[in-house]
Amino acid sequence: VNRIVVKIGTSSLIHPNGKINLSGIDQLAFVLTDLRNQGKEIILVSSGAIGVGMDKLRIAERPHEIPVQQAVAAVGQSELMHIYNQRFLGYSQQTAQVLLTRDVVDFPESRKNVINTLQQLISMGIIPIINENDTVAVDEMDHTRKFGDNDELSAIVAQLMDADLLIMLSDIDGFYSDNPSKNKQAILYSTISTINQTLMDQAGGEGSRFGTGGMVSKLKAAQRVLDAKSAMVLANGKPPRIIFDILSGAEVGTLFKEE
Ligand code: ADP
C-alpha cells in the first residue's frame, strides 16, 4: 500500500458538545506525517467545515437554510485549515487546501487539472487536504438527506488518483448487519467483496432520512472503489492511530475488497 486516501468525518473532528476535537486533529496530523515520512503518499479528505464554523460563530443548532450552511461552512473551512496547518506544522509537514466538486470527473479538462495539481503536491511532499467546495455545490449539505459528507468525494479522489487504499474514518467500528445503535445483536462484517441489496438494506436505506443516512453513502463509496479494483477500509476514527493498525494488517474495521 503506497498511495492512501484518508477520509475523516465530522464526528471524528467535533466533540459531541460542538467543540473542536484538537487532540484528534493533532493525532491525525502526527499519524499522516509519520506515514508521509515513511514514503507513503497521503491525501486527506476532511469534513467538518460546518461544525467548525458553528463553533466559531457560536451557533448551537445546525442551520436548516442551505445559504446559511454555506456561509457557516465558508467561515469554518478557513478556520479548519488554520488548525490543520498549525498541527501539521508542529510535525514540520506542509499541507495544501484543495476544494473540489464531484463533477470534476465529468469534464476531461478539469479532471486533468485536478490530477495534475494533486500529483504535483504529492511529489513536493505536501499533504493535500480536500473538501467539497460548499459554495459551489450543496449536494452533500442537504440536511433532509444527511447523505454524503464527502464519502463519495473521497472515493472519487481515490479513483482519480489511482489510490491503493481508501481509509474511511467514522464514529463506528465498521459495517454491521444492522444499525448497532438500534440493534445490539448487529454483527460486524470483517470483509465485504460485493455490494448487494441486502447490504444496502442493512445500511438503513436511502429513505430513512435523519436516522441512519451515512452508511448508504459509505457503501456507494465502497462500490466505486471496488469498481476501480481498489480497496477501502471503514473504521472508527477515534483515535486516528487506528490508521497504523489498518496498515499493519490488523483485523480492525470492515475491509471492502474483491476476492
Ligand atoms: P460520519 O459522520 O463519520 O461520516 P455517519 O454518522 O454518517 O458517519 O454514519 C455512521 C453511523 O451510521 C453510525 O454511527 C451508525 O449509527 C449508523 N449506521 C446505520 N446503519 C449502520 C450499519 N449497518 N453499520 C454501521 N453503522 C450504521
Short mmCIF file of C-alpha atoms and ligand atoms in Angstrom, two decimals:
data_model
loop_
_atom_site.label_atom_id
_atom_site.label_comp_id
_atom_site.label_asym_id
_atom_site.label_seq_id
_atom_site.Cartn_x
_atom_site.Cartn_y
_atom_site.Cartn_z
CA VAL A 1 0.00 0.00 0.00
CA ASN A 2 1.71 3.14 -1.16
CA ARG A 3 -0.87 5.77 -2.06
CA ILE A 4 -3.57 6.26 0.57
CA VAL A 5 -6.63 8.49 0.70
CA VAL A 6 -7.89 9.08 4.25
CA LYS A 7 -11.39 10.46 4.75
CA ILE A 8 -12.31 11.78 8.18
CA GLY A 9 -15.91 12.54 9.15
CA THR A 10 -17.32 15.37 11.22
CA SER A 11 -17.95 13.01 14.15
CA SER A 12 -14.20 12.41 14.49
CA LEU A 13 -13.35 16.13 14.34
CA ILE A 14 -16.01 17.69 16.54
CA HIS A 15 -16.82 16.65 20.12
CA PRO A 16 -20.48 15.84 20.90
CA ASN A 17 -20.68 19.21 22.70
CA GLY A 18 -19.82 21.03 19.46
CA LYS A 19 -16.23 21.94 20.34
CA ILE A 20 -13.32 21.08 18.06
CA ASN A 21 -11.51 17.83 18.90
CA LEU A 22 -7.98 19.26 18.93
CA SER A 23 -6.28 16.12 20.24
CA GLY A 24 -7.93 14.06 17.49
CA ILE A 25 -6.78 16.50 14.81
CA ASP A 26 -3.31 16.61 16.33
CA GLN A 27 -3.06 12.82 16.35
CA LEU A 28 -4.27 12.68 12.75
CA ALA A 29 -1.54 15.16 11.78
CA PHE A 30 1.04 13.06 13.64
CA VAL A 31 -0.04 9.78 12.04
CA LEU A 32 -0.29 11.13 8.50
CA THR A 33 3.05 12.93 8.79
CA ASP A 34 4.71 9.77 10.06
CA LEU A 35 3.31 7.78 7.12
CA ARG A 36 4.47 10.50 4.76
CA ASN A 37 7.93 10.28 6.32
CA GLN A 38 7.87 6.53 5.67
CA GLY A 39 7.47 7.36 1.99
CA LYS A 40 3.75 6.81 1.66
CA GLU A 41 1.71 9.20 -0.48
CA ILE A 42 -1.12 10.68 1.54
CA ILE A 43 -4.24 12.59 0.57
CA LEU A 44 -6.64 13.72 3.31
CA VAL A 45 -10.32 14.35 2.63
CA SER A 46 -11.77 16.23 5.58
CA SER A 47 -15.30 17.17 6.51
CA GLY A 48 -16.06 19.41 9.45
CA ALA A 49 -16.28 22.89 7.92
CA ILE A 50 -19.86 23.46 9.11
CA GLY A 51 -19.12 22.10 12.57
CA VAL A 52 -16.04 24.27 12.99
CA GLY A 53 -17.92 27.30 11.63
CA MET A 54 -20.75 26.72 14.10
CA ASP A 55 -18.28 26.60 16.96
CA LYS A 56 -16.51 29.75 15.77
CA LEU A 57 -19.73 31.70 15.25
CA ARG A 58 -21.26 30.27 18.43
CA ILE A 59 -24.23 28.76 16.64
CA ALA A 60 -25.69 25.90 18.67
CA GLU A 61 -28.13 24.32 16.20
CA ARG A 62 -27.15 23.26 12.70
CA PRO A 63 -28.86 25.82 10.43
CA HIS A 64 -31.55 24.48 8.10
CA GLU A 65 -31.30 27.01 5.26
CA ILE A 66 -28.73 26.00 2.68
CA PRO A 67 -27.31 29.56 2.19
CA VAL A 68 -26.73 29.84 5.95
CA GLN A 69 -24.98 26.45 5.94
CA GLN A 70 -22.84 27.63 3.04
CA ALA A 71 -21.90 30.81 4.90
CA VAL A 72 -21.06 28.88 8.08
CA ALA A 73 -19.06 26.36 6.03
CA ALA A 74 -17.09 29.20 4.40
CA VAL A 75 -16.17 30.54 7.85
CA GLY A 76 -15.41 27.07 9.17
CA GLN A 77 -13.32 25.92 6.20
CA SER A 78 -10.65 28.59 6.66
CA GLU A 79 -10.64 28.05 10.42
CA LEU A 80 -10.33 24.28 9.94
CA MET A 81 -7.42 24.76 7.54
CA HIS A 82 -5.81 27.12 10.03
CA ILE A 83 -5.98 24.40 12.69
CA TYR A 84 -4.69 21.71 10.31
CA ASN A 85 -1.81 23.96 9.23
CA GLN A 86 -0.84 24.60 12.84
CA ARG A 87 -0.98 20.94 13.84
CA PHE A 88 0.82 19.61 10.75
CA LEU A 89 3.49 22.31 11.02
CA GLY A 90 4.10 21.10 14.57
CA TYR A 91 5.44 17.97 12.82
CA SER A 92 7.13 20.01 10.05
CA GLN A 93 4.62 18.80 7.47
CA GLN A 94 3.29 21.14 4.75
CA THR A 95 -0.35 20.94 3.71
CA ALA A 96 -2.46 22.45 0.94
CA GLN A 97 -6.16 23.19 0.66
CA VAL A 98 -7.95 21.74 -2.36
CA LEU A 99 -11.67 22.43 -2.82
CA LEU A 100 -13.43 20.22 -5.35
CA THR A 101 -16.85 19.49 -6.72
CA ARG A 102 -17.84 15.94 -7.51
CA ASP A 103 -18.49 16.72 -11.16
CA VAL A 104 -14.78 17.32 -11.82
CA VAL A 105 -14.66 13.78 -13.16
CA ASP A 106 -17.23 14.62 -15.83
CA PHE A 107 -15.12 17.27 -17.55
CA PRO A 108 -11.86 15.98 -19.06
CA GLU A 109 -10.15 19.36 -18.71
CA SER A 110 -10.94 19.90 -15.02
CA ARG A 111 -10.30 16.22 -14.34
CA LYS A 112 -6.81 16.57 -15.79
CA ASN A 113 -6.17 19.76 -13.79
CA VAL A 114 -7.19 18.13 -10.52
CA ILE A 115 -4.97 15.11 -11.15
CA ASN A 116 -2.03 17.34 -12.12
CA THR A 117 -2.38 19.54 -9.04
CA LEU A 118 -2.68 16.63 -6.60
CA GLN A 119 0.16 14.77 -8.32
CA GLN A 120 2.38 17.83 -8.07
CA LEU A 121 1.55 18.42 -4.40
CA ILE A 122 2.30 14.80 -3.58
CA SER A 123 5.62 14.86 -5.39
CA MET A 124 6.54 18.02 -3.47
CA GLY A 125 5.96 16.08 -0.23
CA ILE A 126 2.86 18.12 0.63
CA ILE A 127 -0.33 16.57 2.05
CA PRO A 128 -3.38 17.86 0.15
CA ILE A 129 -6.43 18.41 2.36
CA ILE A 130 -9.57 18.17 0.26
CA ASN A 131 -13.13 19.25 0.92
CA GLU A 132 -16.13 19.76 -1.28
CA ASN A 133 -16.46 23.37 -2.39
CA ASP A 134 -19.61 24.11 -0.42
CA THR A 135 -20.11 27.50 -2.07
CA VAL A 136 -20.45 25.85 -5.47
CA ALA A 137 -22.08 22.50 -4.66
CA VAL A 138 -24.60 21.84 -1.94
CA ASP A 139 -25.37 18.18 -2.66
CA GLU A 140 -23.53 17.00 0.42
CA MET A 141 -25.23 19.55 2.67
CA ASP A 142 -28.90 18.86 2.30
CA HIS A 143 -29.86 18.16 5.91
CA THR A 144 -33.04 16.33 4.93
CA ARG A 145 -30.90 13.62 3.38
CA LYS A 146 -27.76 13.64 5.52
CA PHE A 147 -26.02 11.67 2.80
CA GLY A 148 -22.59 12.29 1.52
CA ASP A 149 -20.43 14.30 3.86
CA ASN A 150 -17.51 13.73 1.49
CA ASP A 151 -17.88 9.94 1.38
CA GLU A 152 -18.47 9.89 -2.35
CA LEU A 153 -15.94 12.66 -2.96
CA SER A 154 -13.23 10.64 -1.19
CA ALA A 155 -13.97 7.63 -3.40
CA ILE A 156 -13.83 9.83 -6.50
CA VAL A 157 -10.46 11.20 -5.39
CA ALA A 158 -9.17 7.67 -4.69
CA GLN A 159 -10.29 6.61 -8.16
CA LEU A 160 -8.86 9.71 -9.90
CA MET A 161 -5.50 9.31 -8.18
CA ASP A 162 -5.39 5.52 -8.54
CA ALA A 163 -5.01 5.09 -4.77
CA ASP A 164 -4.17 1.67 -3.32
CA LEU A 165 -6.44 2.18 -0.35
CA LEU A 166 -9.23 4.46 0.88
CA ILE A 167 -9.41 4.63 4.66
CA MET A 168 -12.77 5.94 5.76
CA LEU A 169 -12.84 7.02 9.39
CA SER A 170 -16.23 7.28 11.07
CA ASP A 171 -17.67 7.04 14.59
CA ILE A 172 -18.44 3.35 14.22
CA ASP A 173 -16.15 0.28 14.20
CA GLY A 174 -17.18 -0.80 10.71
CA PHE A 175 -20.17 -2.01 8.72
CA TYR A 176 -22.70 -4.03 10.73
CA SER A 177 -25.59 -6.30 9.76
CA ASP A 178 -27.89 -3.63 11.20
CA ASN A 179 -27.60 -0.21 12.80
CA PRO A 180 -25.74 -1.09 16.03
CA SER A 181 -27.12 1.93 17.86
CA LYS A 182 -30.59 0.44 17.44
CA ASN A 183 -29.86 -3.29 17.37
CA LYS A 184 -27.37 -4.66 19.91
CA GLN A 185 -27.39 -8.03 18.08
CA ALA A 186 -25.88 -6.47 14.97
CA ILE A 187 -22.71 -8.24 13.77
CA LEU A 188 -19.62 -6.54 12.37
CA TYR A 189 -18.54 -7.58 8.86
CA SER A 190 -14.78 -8.05 8.67
CA THR A 191 -14.71 -8.31 4.86
CA ILE A 192 -17.16 -7.41 2.11
CA SER A 193 -16.36 -8.27 -1.52
CA THR A 194 -19.51 -7.14 -3.32
CA ILE A 195 -22.17 -4.56 -2.51
CA ASN A 196 -25.63 -6.10 -2.85
CA GLN A 197 -29.19 -5.14 -1.97
CA THR A 198 -29.02 -6.94 1.39
CA LEU A 199 -26.15 -4.70 2.46
CA MET A 200 -27.96 -1.61 1.17
CA ASP A 201 -30.97 -2.56 3.29
CA GLN A 202 -28.75 -3.11 6.31
CA ALA A 203 -27.31 0.36 5.77
CA GLY A 204 -30.72 1.78 6.53
CA GLY A 205 -31.93 2.53 3.02
CA GLU A 206 -31.97 5.86 1.27
CA GLY A 207 -35.36 6.86 2.52
CA SER A 208 -34.53 6.73 6.19
CA ARG A 209 -33.80 10.47 6.35
CA PHE A 210 -32.40 11.66 9.68
CA GLY A 211 -31.58 8.35 11.32
CA THR A 212 -29.06 6.24 9.54
CA GLY A 213 -28.15 8.12 6.34
CA GLY A 214 -24.37 7.96 6.48
CA MET A 215 -23.94 4.28 5.75
CA VAL A 216 -25.61 4.30 2.35
CA SER A 217 -23.13 6.83 1.03
CA LYS A 218 -20.29 4.78 2.52
CA LEU A 219 -21.49 1.72 0.61
CA LYS A 220 -21.74 3.81 -2.55
CA ALA A 221 -18.17 4.94 -1.99
CA ALA A 222 -17.14 1.31 -1.46
CA GLN A 223 -18.88 0.34 -4.71
CA ARG A 224 -16.88 2.95 -6.60
CA VAL A 225 -13.65 1.71 -5.01
CA LEU A 226 -14.46 -1.93 -5.83
CA ASP A 227 -15.29 -0.96 -9.44
CA ALA A 228 -11.81 0.55 -9.64
CA LYS A 229 -10.31 -2.74 -8.36
CA SER A 230 -9.04 -0.94 -5.28
CA ALA A 231 -9.83 -1.39 -1.57
CA MET A 232 -11.49 0.53 1.22
CA VAL A 233 -11.43 0.12 5.00
CA LEU A 234 -14.22 1.58 7.12
CA ALA A 235 -13.06 2.00 10.71
CA ASN A 236 -13.52 4.04 13.86
CA GLY A 237 -11.54 7.28 13.71
CA LYS A 238 -11.43 7.64 17.47
CA PRO A 239 -8.49 7.55 17.81
CA PRO A 240 -6.82 8.25 14.41
CA ARG A 241 -3.91 5.99 15.44
CA ILE A 242 -6.09 3.20 14.11
CA ILE A 243 -4.63 4.07 10.69
CA PHE A 244 -1.35 2.45 11.84
CA ASP A 245 -3.24 -0.73 12.82
CA ILE A 246 -5.07 -0.83 9.48
CA LEU A 247 -1.82 -0.52 7.53
CA SER A 248 -0.07 -3.13 9.65
CA GLY A 249 -2.77 -5.60 8.62
CA ALA A 250 -4.55 -5.84 11.98
CA GLU A 251 -8.14 -7.05 11.87
CA VAL A 252 -9.88 -3.74 12.50
CA GLY A 253 -12.89 -2.26 10.78
CA THR A 254 -14.53 -3.59 7.63
CA LEU A 255 -12.40 -4.26 4.55
CA PHE A 256 -14.11 -3.80 1.19
CA LYS A 257 -12.10 -5.71 -1.37
CA GLU A 258 -12.73 -8.03 -4.31
CA GLU A 259 -11.98 -11.69 -3.56
P1 ADP B 1 -19.59 10.08 9.66
O1 ADP B 1 -20.14 11.39 10.17
O2 ADP B 1 -18.41 9.60 10.45
O3 ADP B 1 -19.33 10.07 8.19
P2 ADP B 1 -22.30 8.89 9.81
O4 ADP B 1 -22.87 9.47 11.07
O5 ADP B 1 -22.75 9.45 8.53
O6 ADP B 1 -20.69 8.90 9.94
O7 ADP B 1 -22.57 7.31 9.80
C1 ADP B 1 -22.21 6.49 10.88
C2 ADP B 1 -23.45 5.97 11.63
O8 ADP B 1 -24.26 5.16 10.78
C3 ADP B 1 -23.14 5.07 12.77
O9 ADP B 1 -22.81 5.78 13.95
C4 ADP B 1 -24.44 4.26 12.96
O10 ADP B 1 -25.28 4.86 13.93
C5 ADP B 1 -25.14 4.38 11.61
N1 ADP B 1 -25.43 3.09 10.96
C6 ADP B 1 -26.58 2.77 10.35
N2 ADP B 1 -26.57 1.54 9.84
C7 ADP B 1 -25.35 1.02 10.12
C8 ADP B 1 -24.71 -0.25 9.84
N3 ADP B 1 -25.33 -1.24 9.15
N4 ADP B 1 -23.42 -0.42 10.26
C9 ADP B 1 -22.79 0.56 10.95
N5 ADP B 1 -23.34 1.76 11.24
C10 ADP B 1 -24.61 2.02 10.84
#
